[in-house]
């Protein structure tokens, strides 16, 4: 058996920060928005595609308390950001958001298929002393910034406590949840593939975890991207945990590509 090559941590972090981007390019499937989350400070999560969809927060990262914390080498494939919410809607300022100019819309997605993905880490989904019950947490949001009930998301719903879920909502919400518990403090790769109005696939750690065929028509105005909570017009469902390597594609990533991206991410765990 050939030994695995050793690379210094700093070298691996730099090389792997864009591995998801490069892998999808190799398959002809470049993301339209990609956030490595490798920043060490500041209020901007930069879009690595060059499309200019940078996410901005009104909080003060690295300031302690409820403010999010940048972890430049703390993610599974490079950097990460850690959110510190202690209740469902107690600190919506932690969210990072991009919204298109309504006068000249630059919509993120206009039709099916598309894919959204991220790495998630949490061990604190259960309530704190502030919150007396479970609350929904949404790590990645793609929706209509002027409407409260039209969006897609990846998160953990109270309907399936501890499980990753793929959301689709055009007035009525439908959850495509896994049976895999992800609230164990480890990093988990979560991918939502939206093939059509009646075909959705959720992947957890590179493996297809569930499907859903309930019809959900495409949201007509997908003009907002957000992380850290359900960043709709009235934000809620704030996150307590880590987020890394966020991507959005205007195609349905194949099972092979999803598995490849997940496997490359695990290289960060080499000794």
Short mmCIF file of C-alpha atoms in Angstrom, two decimals:
data_model
loop_
_atom_site.label_atom_id
_atom_site.label_comp_id
_atom_site.label_asym_id
_atom_site.label_seq_id
_atom_site.Cartn_x
_atom_site.Cartn_y
_atom_site.Cartn_z
CA UNK A 1 0.00 0.00 0.00
CA UNK A 2 1.38 3.41 -0.94
CA UNK A 3 1.56 5.83 2.01
CA UNK A 4 -0.51 9.01 1.82
CA UNK A 5 1.62 12.05 0.96
CA UNK A 6 2.27 14.49 3.76
CA UNK A 7 1.67 18.19 3.28
CA UNK A 8 2.14 20.85 5.96
CA UNK A 9 -1.20 22.10 7.32
CA UNK A 10 -0.72 25.61 5.92
CA UNK A 11 0.00 24.19 2.47
CA UNK A 12 -3.03 21.93 2.61
CA UNK A 13 -5.30 24.76 3.77
CA UNK A 14 -4.19 26.94 0.85
CA UNK A 15 -4.44 24.15 -1.72
CA UNK A 16 -7.77 22.81 -0.52
CA UNK A 17 -9.51 26.16 -0.04
CA UNK A 18 -10.58 26.08 -3.70
CA UNK A 19 -10.73 22.32 -4.20
CA UNK A 20 -14.52 22.25 -4.47
CA UNK A 21 -14.40 25.00 -7.06
CA UNK A 22 -11.66 23.32 -9.09
CA UNK A 23 -13.26 19.89 -8.92
CA UNK A 24 -16.55 21.18 -10.27
CA UNK A 25 -14.75 23.14 -13.00
CA UNK A 26 -13.05 19.91 -14.05
CA UNK A 27 -16.50 18.40 -14.59
CA UNK A 28 -17.71 21.47 -16.51
CA UNK A 29 -19.90 22.54 -13.61
CA UNK A 30 -18.51 25.76 -12.18
CA UNK A 31 -20.53 27.25 -9.32
CA UNK A 32 -22.21 30.62 -9.81
CA UNK A 33 -21.50 31.54 -6.18
CA UNK A 34 -18.80 30.03 -3.97
CA UNK A 35 -17.71 31.00 -0.45
CA UNK A 36 -14.55 29.27 0.86
CA UNK A 37 -14.99 31.23 4.13
CA UNK A 38 -11.21 31.46 4.56
CA UNK A 39 -11.28 35.03 5.89
CA UNK A 40 -9.54 35.77 9.17
CA UNK A 41 -11.38 39.02 9.95
CA UNK A 42 -13.85 41.53 8.56
CA UNK A 43 -17.54 41.71 7.70
CA UNK A 44 -17.39 40.27 4.16
CA UNK A 45 -17.50 36.65 3.02
CA UNK A 46 -16.02 36.88 -0.46
CA UNK A 47 -17.46 35.15 -3.52
CA UNK A 48 -14.64 33.08 -5.01
CA UNK A 49 -16.20 32.85 -8.49
CA UNK A 50 -15.58 36.50 -9.37
CA UNK A 51 -19.31 37.04 -9.92
CA UNK A 52 -19.38 39.67 -7.17
CA UNK A 53 -21.98 38.13 -4.88
CA UNK A 54 -20.08 38.88 -1.66
CA UNK A 55 -21.98 38.26 1.58
CA UNK A 56 -22.01 41.05 4.19
CA UNK A 57 -22.84 41.02 7.90
CA UNK A 58 -23.82 43.88 10.23
CA UNK A 59 -22.26 42.06 13.18
CA UNK A 60 -18.66 42.38 14.39
CA UNK A 61 -16.90 39.05 13.78
CA UNK A 62 -14.20 38.01 16.27
CA UNK A 63 -15.54 40.43 18.89
CA UNK A 64 -16.79 37.75 21.29
CA UNK A 65 -20.24 37.25 22.72
CA UNK A 66 -22.83 36.36 20.12
CA UNK A 67 -20.78 37.68 17.20
CA UNK A 68 -19.54 35.06 14.72
CA UNK A 69 -15.92 33.94 14.75
CA UNK A 70 -13.66 33.43 11.74
CA UNK A 71 -11.61 30.19 11.86
CA UNK A 72 -9.12 30.49 8.93
CA UNK A 73 -7.89 26.90 9.29
CA UNK A 74 -10.75 25.43 11.31
CA UNK A 75 -12.88 23.93 8.53
CA UNK A 76 -12.79 20.56 6.78
CA UNK A 77 -11.24 21.99 3.59
CA UNK A 78 -9.64 25.21 4.82
CA UNK A 79 -11.42 28.00 6.66
CA UNK A 80 -14.78 28.24 8.39
CA UNK A 81 -17.00 30.61 10.29
CA UNK A 82 -18.63 29.78 13.61
CA UNK A 83 -22.03 31.21 14.54
CA UNK A 84 -22.99 31.59 18.20
CA UNK A 85 -26.76 32.12 18.34
CA UNK A 86 -28.46 31.03 21.56
CA UNK A 87 -32.06 31.37 20.41
CA UNK A 88 -34.15 31.19 17.26
CA UNK A 89 -34.26 34.89 16.46
CA UNK A 90 -32.25 36.50 19.24
CA UNK A 91 -29.33 37.74 17.14
CA UNK A 92 -30.15 38.05 13.46
CA UNK A 93 -27.23 40.46 12.98
CA UNK A 94 -24.92 37.44 12.77
CA UNK A 95 -26.21 36.63 9.27
CA UNK A 96 -24.18 37.30 6.12
CA UNK A 97 -26.35 38.34 3.15
CA UNK A 98 -26.16 39.27 -0.53
CA UNK A 99 -29.20 40.75 -2.28
CA UNK A 100 -29.36 41.85 -5.89
CA UNK A 101 -30.22 45.41 -6.92
CA UNK A 102 -34.00 45.37 -7.39
CA UNK A 103 -33.77 47.95 -10.17
CA UNK A 104 -31.53 45.72 -12.30
CA UNK A 105 -32.13 42.16 -11.03
CA UNK A 106 -29.21 39.77 -11.20
CA UNK A 107 -31.12 36.68 -10.16
CA UNK A 108 -29.07 33.81 -8.78
CA UNK A 109 -31.22 31.03 -10.25
CA UNK A 110 -34.13 31.30 -12.68
CA UNK A 111 -35.23 27.68 -13.12
CA UNK A 112 -34.54 24.08 -12.18
CA UNK A 113 -32.13 22.31 -11.98
CA UNK A 114 -29.75 23.76 -9.42
CA UNK A 115 -27.66 22.60 -6.45
CA UNK A 116 -26.76 24.13 -3.08
CA UNK A 117 -24.09 22.73 -0.77
CA UNK A 118 -22.07 23.39 2.37
CA UNK A 119 -20.19 21.81 5.25
CA UNK A 120 -21.97 22.03 8.63
CA UNK A 121 -20.75 21.40 12.17
CA UNK A 122 -22.77 21.60 15.36
CA UNK A 123 -23.06 19.91 18.73
CA UNK A 124 -25.36 22.51 20.26
CA UNK A 125 -28.66 22.12 18.45
CA UNK A 126 -30.48 21.51 21.69
CA UNK A 127 -31.63 24.59 23.62
CA UNK A 128 -29.54 26.83 25.81
CA UNK A 129 -30.69 28.51 28.98
CA UNK A 130 -32.15 31.25 26.77
CA UNK A 131 -34.33 28.97 24.65
CA UNK A 132 -36.67 26.43 26.24
CA UNK A 133 -37.40 24.39 23.12
CA UNK A 134 -35.76 23.27 19.90
CA UNK A 135 -35.61 25.73 17.04
CA UNK A 136 -35.07 25.38 13.30
CA UNK A 137 -31.58 26.30 12.11
CA UNK A 138 -30.81 27.19 8.49
CA UNK A 139 -27.15 27.24 7.45
CA UNK A 140 -27.61 28.23 3.79
CA UNK A 141 -30.52 30.22 2.32
CA UNK A 142 -31.45 30.99 -1.29
CA UNK A 143 -34.70 32.86 -1.71
CA UNK A 144 -36.82 35.88 -2.50
CA UNK A 145 -35.57 38.62 -0.22
CA UNK A 146 -38.93 40.42 -0.26
CA UNK A 147 -41.05 37.39 0.70
CA UNK A 148 -41.06 35.32 3.89
CA UNK A 149 -42.28 32.04 2.39
CA UNK A 150 -40.41 31.58 -0.89
CA UNK A 151 -36.98 29.99 -0.56
CA UNK A 152 -34.70 26.95 -0.62
CA UNK A 153 -32.34 26.08 2.22
CA UNK A 154 -30.14 23.55 3.98
CA UNK A 155 -30.53 23.18 7.72
CA UNK A 156 -31.85 21.24 10.69
CA UNK A 157 -35.62 21.41 11.27
CA UNK A 158 -37.51 20.70 14.49
CA UNK A 159 -39.54 18.23 12.43
CA UNK A 160 -36.43 16.03 12.21
CA UNK A 161 -34.27 16.96 15.23
CA UNK A 162 -30.57 16.42 14.68
CA UNK A 163 -30.94 15.55 10.99
CA UNK A 164 -29.83 17.44 7.90
CA UNK A 165 -32.67 18.66 5.72
CA UNK A 166 -33.20 20.11 2.25
CA UNK A 167 -35.93 22.75 2.17
CA UNK A 168 -38.19 23.78 -0.70
CA UNK A 169 -40.84 26.41 -0.09
CA UNK A 170 -43.03 28.33 -2.48
CA UNK A 171 -45.66 29.34 0.10
CA UNK A 172 -45.82 25.83 1.63
CA UNK A 173 -42.64 24.32 3.12
CA UNK A 174 -41.49 20.79 2.34
CA UNK A 175 -38.56 19.11 4.08
CA UNK A 176 -36.43 16.34 2.62
CA UNK A 177 -34.62 15.04 5.71
CA UNK A 178 -31.99 12.38 6.34
CA UNK A 179 -31.99 9.69 8.98
CA UNK A 180 -28.34 10.52 9.71
CA UNK A 181 -27.70 12.52 12.88
CA UNK A 182 -25.31 15.39 12.20
CA UNK A 183 -25.39 17.13 15.60
CA UNK A 184 -22.37 15.22 16.91
CA UNK A 185 -19.72 17.95 16.65
CA UNK A 186 -18.18 16.54 13.45
CA UNK A 187 -18.11 18.26 10.07
CA UNK A 188 -20.75 16.96 7.65
CA UNK A 189 -21.05 17.66 3.94
CA UNK A 190 -24.68 18.48 3.02
CA UNK A 191 -25.85 18.87 -0.58
CA UNK A 192 -29.32 19.64 -1.90
CA UNK A 193 -29.90 18.82 -5.58
CA UNK A 194 -33.07 20.30 -7.09
CA UNK A 195 -33.62 18.40 -10.34
CA UNK A 196 -37.12 19.71 -11.07
CA UNK A 197 -40.33 20.77 -9.38
CA UNK A 198 -40.98 17.13 -8.48
CA UNK A 199 -37.48 15.74 -7.92
CA UNK A 200 -35.12 16.63 -5.05
CA UNK A 201 -32.18 14.66 -3.64
CA UNK A 202 -30.42 15.23 -0.32
CA UNK A 203 -26.82 14.01 0.09
CA UNK A 204 -25.07 13.73 3.44
CA UNK A 205 -21.34 13.01 3.51
CA UNK A 206 -21.28 12.04 -0.16
CA UNK A 207 -24.17 9.57 -0.01
CA UNK A 208 -27.76 10.03 -1.19
CA UNK A 209 -29.76 10.23 2.06
CA UNK A 210 -33.33 10.87 0.86
CA UNK A 211 -35.52 12.04 -2.02
CA UNK A 212 -38.73 14.04 -2.28
CA UNK A 213 -41.21 14.30 -5.15
CA UNK A 214 -43.80 16.76 -3.81
CA UNK A 215 -44.33 19.43 -6.45
CA UNK A 216 -42.82 22.84 -5.66
CA UNK A 217 -42.84 25.35 -8.53
CA UNK A 218 -39.70 27.41 -8.98
CA UNK A 219 -39.51 30.56 -6.87
CA UNK A 220 -39.75 33.35 -9.43
CA UNK A 221 -37.37 35.79 -7.77
CA UNK A 222 -34.34 34.13 -6.22
CA UNK A 223 -32.42 37.30 -5.44
CA UNK A 224 -30.91 36.69 -2.01
CA UNK A 225 -28.19 34.42 -0.65
CA UNK A 226 -27.63 34.16 3.07
CA UNK A 227 -25.72 32.14 5.67
CA UNK A 228 -26.11 31.88 9.42
CA UNK A 229 -29.90 31.78 9.50
CA UNK A 230 -33.10 31.95 7.48
CA UNK A 231 -32.23 35.31 5.96
CA UNK A 232 -35.62 36.15 4.45
CA UNK A 233 -37.34 39.52 4.85
CA UNK A 234 -37.98 38.71 8.52
CA UNK A 235 -34.84 36.74 9.56
CA UNK A 236 -35.06 33.85 12.03
CA UNK A 237 -33.78 30.28 12.60
CA UNK A 238 -30.30 31.41 13.64
CA UNK A 239 -27.39 28.97 13.62
CA UNK A 240 -25.21 27.76 16.47
CA UNK A 241 -22.27 25.98 14.85
CA UNK A 242 -19.71 26.05 12.06
CA UNK A 243 -20.13 26.58 8.33
CA UNK A 244 -17.58 26.05 5.54
CA UNK A 245 -17.18 25.78 1.77
CA UNK A 246 -20.56 27.03 0.51
CA UNK A 247 -21.50 26.66 -3.16
CA UNK A 248 -24.43 27.19 -5.56
CA UNK A 249 -24.62 25.70 -9.06
CA UNK A 250 -27.17 26.17 -11.85
CA UNK A 251 -27.06 22.46 -12.61
CA UNK A 252 -27.87 19.23 -10.84
CA UNK A 253 -24.55 17.87 -9.61
CA UNK A 254 -24.16 14.16 -10.32
CA UNK A 255 -23.74 11.59 -7.54
CA UNK A 256 -20.15 11.11 -8.73
CA UNK A 257 -19.32 14.81 -8.41
CA UNK A 258 -20.96 15.05 -4.99
CA UNK A 259 -18.95 12.05 -3.79
CA UNK A 260 -15.73 13.48 -5.24
CA UNK A 261 -16.17 16.85 -3.54
CA UNK A 262 -16.98 15.15 -0.24
CA UNK A 263 -13.92 12.90 -0.48
CA UNK A 264 -11.57 15.76 -1.32
CA UNK A 265 -12.80 17.63 1.71
CA UNK A 266 -11.76 14.77 3.97
CA UNK A 267 -8.11 15.29 2.93
CA UNK A 268 -7.95 18.04 5.56
CA UNK A 269 -7.95 15.25 8.16
CA UNK A 270 -4.63 13.79 6.97
CA UNK A 271 -1.99 13.72 9.75
#
